[in-house]
Amino acid sequence: MTGFIAVVLYVVWIQLLALSYAFPRVPMALFGGRKFSDWERAEVNRDPAFMVRAKGAHLNCVENFPLFAGVVVVAALMGKSPVVDSLAMFILLARVGQSLSHLISTAPAFVLSRATFFLAQVGMIFWICFQLIV
């Protein structure tokens, strides 16, 4: 898998996570007695637990995506795409693993799993940065 393909798949994953908490809001507003404007801005969050976790997983993806996309683009501009390509699939898999751990549960084992997947991504991105510098 190339770094660019991993970036595209990462974007697809971010969008799927966004839909996983945005899409259920439509029937809640149409049939569930909630107004379309009745979402957590400056209010207590009344969403179901899964939607709260889905939003958290989505936001985690969004905050880490620029770093990953940045090293992919920089590597390409430097003519060093193989440095990224060697780890791109593993970074993407760690991201999906982190998201799935987030979606499944907030039990301590899943929080530890989520942190492990996150640290794996951080470590791989640091490694890519190091390889691009040296």
PDB file of C-alpha atoms in Angstrom:
ATOM      1  CA  MET A   1       0.000   0.000   0.000  1.00  0.00           C
ATOM      2  CA  THR A   2       1.353   3.425  -0.867  1.00  0.00           C
ATOM      3  CA  GLY A   3       1.234   6.377   1.482  1.00  0.00           C
ATOM      4  CA  PHE A   4      -1.191   8.160  -0.822  1.00  0.00           C
ATOM      5  CA  ILE A   5      -3.610   5.214  -0.860  1.00  0.00           C
ATOM      6  CA  ALA A   6      -3.395   5.079   2.943  1.00  0.00           C
ATOM      7  CA  VAL A   7      -4.255   8.799   3.112  1.00  0.00           C
ATOM      8  CA  VAL A   8      -7.303   8.255   0.895  1.00  0.00           C
ATOM      9  CA  LEU A   9      -8.444   5.285   3.000  1.00  0.00           C
ATOM     10  CA  TYR A  10      -7.835   7.315   6.170  1.00  0.00           C
ATOM     11  CA  VAL A  11     -10.162  10.017   4.794  1.00  0.00           C
ATOM     12  CA  VAL A  12     -12.787   7.362   3.983  1.00  0.00           C
ATOM     13  CA  TRP A  13     -12.504   6.049   7.565  1.00  0.00           C
ATOM     14  CA  ILE A  14     -12.910   9.575   9.002  1.00  0.00           C
ATOM     15  CA  GLN A  15     -16.044  10.100   6.902  1.00  0.00           C
ATOM     16  CA  LEU A  16     -17.531   6.738   7.925  1.00  0.00           C
ATOM     17  CA  LEU A  17     -16.978   7.614  11.582  1.00  0.00           C
ATOM     18  CA  ALA A  18     -18.643  11.001  11.078  1.00  0.00           C
ATOM     19  CA  LEU A  19     -21.648   9.299   9.497  1.00  0.00           C
ATOM     20  CA  SER A  20     -21.800   6.762  12.345  1.00  0.00           C
ATOM     21  CA  TYR A  21     -22.819   9.492  14.783  1.00  0.00           C
ATOM     22  CA  ALA A  22     -24.393  12.011  12.413  1.00  0.00           C
ATOM     23  CA  PHE A  23     -26.689   9.677  10.477  1.00  0.00           C
ATOM     24  CA  PRO A  24     -28.614   8.342  13.545  1.00  0.00           C
ATOM     25  CA  ARG A  25     -29.539  11.919  14.453  1.00  0.00           C
ATOM     26  CA  VAL A  26     -31.990  12.221  11.544  1.00  0.00           C
ATOM     27  CA  PRO A  27     -34.478   9.581  12.783  1.00  0.00           C
ATOM     28  CA  MET A  28     -34.022  10.868  16.340  1.00  0.00           C
ATOM     29  CA  ALA A  29     -35.107  14.308  15.141  1.00  0.00           C
ATOM     30  CA  LEU A  30     -37.873  13.020  12.877  1.00  0.00           C
ATOM     31  CA  PHE A  31     -39.364  10.376  15.168  1.00  0.00           C
ATOM     32  CA  GLY A  32     -37.607  10.574  18.529  1.00  0.00           C
ATOM     33  CA  GLY A  33     -38.965  13.813  19.897  1.00  0.00           C
ATOM     34  CA  ARG A  34     -35.718  15.771  19.521  1.00  0.00           C
ATOM     35  CA  LYS A  35     -35.392  18.984  17.560  1.00  0.00           C
ATOM     36  CA  PHE A  36     -32.941  19.159  14.668  1.00  0.00           C
ATOM     37  CA  SER A  37     -31.117  21.924  16.555  1.00  0.00           C
ATOM     38  CA  ASP A  38     -31.043  19.885  19.789  1.00  0.00           C
ATOM     39  CA  TRP A  39     -27.419  18.752  19.814  1.00  0.00           C
ATOM     40  CA  GLU A  40     -24.826  19.233  22.516  1.00  0.00           C
ATOM     41  CA  ARG A  41     -23.533  22.729  21.755  1.00  0.00           C
ATOM     42  CA  ALA A  42     -23.200  24.329  25.177  1.00  0.00           C
ATOM     43  CA  GLU A  43     -25.576  21.727  26.587  1.00  0.00           C
ATOM     44  CA  VAL A  44     -25.348  18.431  28.396  1.00  0.00           C
ATOM     45  CA  ASN A  45     -24.799  15.668  25.876  1.00  0.00           C
ATOM     46  CA  ARG A  46     -27.935  13.502  25.693  1.00  0.00           C
ATOM     47  CA  ASP A  47     -26.768  11.293  22.829  1.00  0.00           C
ATOM     48  CA  PRO A  48     -26.674   7.512  23.229  1.00  0.00           C
ATOM     49  CA  ALA A  49     -23.330   6.195  24.494  1.00  0.00           C
ATOM     50  CA  PHE A  50     -22.372   4.723  21.114  1.00  0.00           C
ATOM     51  CA  MET A  51     -22.860   8.074  19.377  1.00  0.00           C
ATOM     52  CA  VAL A  52     -20.687   9.788  21.990  1.00  0.00           C
ATOM     53  CA  ARG A  53     -17.950   7.180  21.460  1.00  0.00           C
ATOM     54  CA  ALA A  54     -18.314   7.444  17.660  1.00  0.00           C
ATOM     55  CA  LYS A  55     -17.864  11.199  17.840  1.00  0.00           C
ATOM     56  CA  GLY A  56     -14.793  10.737  20.039  1.00  0.00           C
ATOM     57  CA  ALA A  57     -13.331   8.220  17.581  1.00  0.00           C
ATOM     58  CA  HIS A  58     -14.007  10.629  14.715  1.00  0.00           C
ATOM     59  CA  LEU A  59     -12.373  13.559  16.508  1.00  0.00           C
ATOM     60  CA  ASN A  60      -9.331  11.391  17.340  1.00  0.00           C
ATOM     61  CA  CYS A  61      -8.957  10.641  13.626  1.00  0.00           C
ATOM     62  CA  VAL A  62      -9.291  14.278  12.647  1.00  0.00           C
ATOM     63  CA  GLU A  63      -6.657  15.450  15.130  1.00  0.00           C
ATOM     64  CA  ASN A  64      -4.055  12.903  13.957  1.00  0.00           C
ATOM     65  CA  PHE A  65      -4.783  12.989  10.220  1.00  0.00           C
ATOM     66  CA  PRO A  66      -2.809  16.171   9.371  1.00  0.00           C
ATOM     67  CA  LEU A  67       0.359  14.648  10.819  1.00  0.00           C
ATOM     68  CA  PHE A  68       0.048  11.480   8.779  1.00  0.00           C
ATOM     69  CA  ALA A  69      -0.958  13.293   5.583  1.00  0.00           C
ATOM     70  CA  GLY A  70       1.863  15.764   6.143  1.00  0.00           C
ATOM     71  CA  VAL A  71       4.593  13.137   6.296  1.00  0.00           C
ATOM     72  CA  VAL A  72       3.136  11.399   3.233  1.00  0.00           C
ATOM     73  CA  VAL A  73       3.245  14.629   1.215  1.00  0.00           C
ATOM     74  CA  VAL A  74       6.690  15.651   2.499  1.00  0.00           C
ATOM     75  CA  ALA A  75       8.091  12.201   1.699  1.00  0.00           C
ATOM     76  CA  ALA A  76       6.694  12.440  -1.831  1.00  0.00           C
ATOM     77  CA  LEU A  77       8.144  15.922  -2.318  1.00  0.00           C
ATOM     78  CA  MET A  78      11.523  14.662  -1.107  1.00  0.00           C
ATOM     79  CA  GLY A  79      11.388  11.665  -3.428  1.00  0.00           C
ATOM     80  CA  LYS A  80      11.339   9.331  -0.418  1.00  0.00           C
ATOM     81  CA  SER A  81       7.845   7.834  -0.710  1.00  0.00           C
ATOM     82  CA  PRO A  82       9.131   4.288  -0.035  1.00  0.00           C
ATOM     83  CA  VAL A  83       9.890   5.380   3.551  1.00  0.00           C
ATOM     84  CA  VAL A  84       6.172   6.063   4.082  1.00  0.00           C
ATOM     85  CA  ASP A  85       4.944   3.233   1.879  1.00  0.00           C
ATOM     86  CA  SER A  86       6.653   0.667   4.113  1.00  0.00           C
ATOM     87  CA  LEU A  87       4.558   1.726   7.127  1.00  0.00           C
ATOM     88  CA  ALA A  88       1.425   3.252   5.584  1.00  0.00           C
ATOM     89  CA  MET A  89      -0.739   0.145   5.897  1.00  0.00           C
ATOM     90  CA  PHE A  90       0.332  -0.398   9.516  1.00  0.00           C
ATOM     91  CA  ILE A  91      -0.443   3.211  10.451  1.00  0.00           C
ATOM     92  CA  LEU A  92      -3.874   2.882   8.854  1.00  0.00           C
ATOM     93  CA  LEU A  93      -4.530  -0.447  10.606  1.00  0.00           C
ATOM     94  CA  ALA A  94      -3.464   1.040  13.950  1.00  0.00           C
ATOM     95  CA  ARG A  95      -5.853   3.952  13.343  1.00  0.00           C
ATOM     96  CA  VAL A  96      -8.752   1.624  12.543  1.00  0.00           C
ATOM     97  CA  GLY A  97      -7.859  -0.500  15.590  1.00  0.00           C
ATOM     98  CA  GLN A  98      -7.864   2.589  17.803  1.00  0.00           C
ATOM     99  CA  SER A  99     -11.227   3.673  16.425  1.00  0.00           C
ATOM    100  CA  LEU A 100     -12.793   0.232  16.836  1.00  0.00           C
ATOM    101  CA  SER A 101     -11.521   0.037  20.429  1.00  0.00           C
ATOM    102  CA  HIS A 102     -13.108   3.429  21.029  1.00  0.00           C
ATOM    103  CA  LEU A 103     -16.417   2.362  19.461  1.00  0.00           C
ATOM    104  CA  ILE A 104     -16.697  -0.952  21.301  1.00  0.00           C
ATOM    105  CA  SER A 105     -16.285   0.076  24.928  1.00  0.00           C
ATOM    106  CA  THR A 106     -14.818   2.394  27.532  1.00  0.00           C
ATOM    107  CA  ALA A 107     -13.812  -0.538  29.741  1.00  0.00           C
ATOM    108  CA  PRO A 108     -10.186  -0.338  30.939  1.00  0.00           C
ATOM    109  CA  ALA A 109      -8.988  -3.072  28.560  1.00  0.00           C
ATOM    110  CA  PHE A 110     -10.369  -1.166  25.573  1.00  0.00           C
ATOM    111  CA  VAL A 111      -8.943   2.138  26.794  1.00  0.00           C
ATOM    112  CA  LEU A 112      -5.533   0.439  27.088  1.00  0.00           C
ATOM    113  CA  SER A 113      -5.970  -1.051  23.618  1.00  0.00           C
ATOM    114  CA  ARG A 114      -6.893   2.353  22.227  1.00  0.00           C
ATOM    115  CA  ALA A 115      -3.824   3.946  23.837  1.00  0.00           C
ATOM    116  CA  THR A 116      -1.591   1.181  22.477  1.00  0.00           C
ATOM    117  CA  PHE A 117      -2.878   1.677  18.929  1.00  0.00           C
ATOM    118  CA  PHE A 118      -2.413   5.447  19.310  1.00  0.00           C
ATOM    119  CA  LEU A 119       1.152   5.110  20.563  1.00  0.00           C
ATOM    120  CA  ALA A 120       1.936   2.711  17.713  1.00  0.00           C
ATOM    121  CA  GLN A 121       0.830   5.399  15.237  1.00  0.00           C
ATOM    122  CA  VAL A 122       2.853   8.078  17.000  1.00  0.00           C
ATOM    123  CA  GLY A 123       5.915   5.831  17.015  1.00  0.00           C
ATOM    124  CA  MET A 124       5.604   4.992  13.326  1.00  0.00           C
ATOM    125  CA  ILE A 125       5.110   8.632  12.344  1.00  0.00           C
ATOM    126  CA  PHE A 126       8.161   9.604  14.425  1.00  0.00           C
ATOM    127  CA  TRP A 127      10.138   6.841  12.696  1.00  0.00           C
ATOM    128  CA  ILE A 128       9.097   8.157   9.275  1.00  0.00           C
ATOM    129  CA  CYS A 129      10.113  11.690  10.296  1.00  0.00           C
ATOM    130  CA  PHE A 130      13.493  10.403  11.465  1.00  0.00           C
ATOM    131  CA  GLN A 131      14.002   8.520   8.195  1.00  0.00           C
ATOM    132  CA  LEU A 132      13.134  11.631   6.199  1.00  0.00           C
ATOM    133  CA  ILE A 133      15.597  13.764   8.144  1.00  0.00           C
ATOM    134  CA  VAL A 134      18.622  11.439   8.044  1.00  0.00           C
TER     135      VAL A 134
END
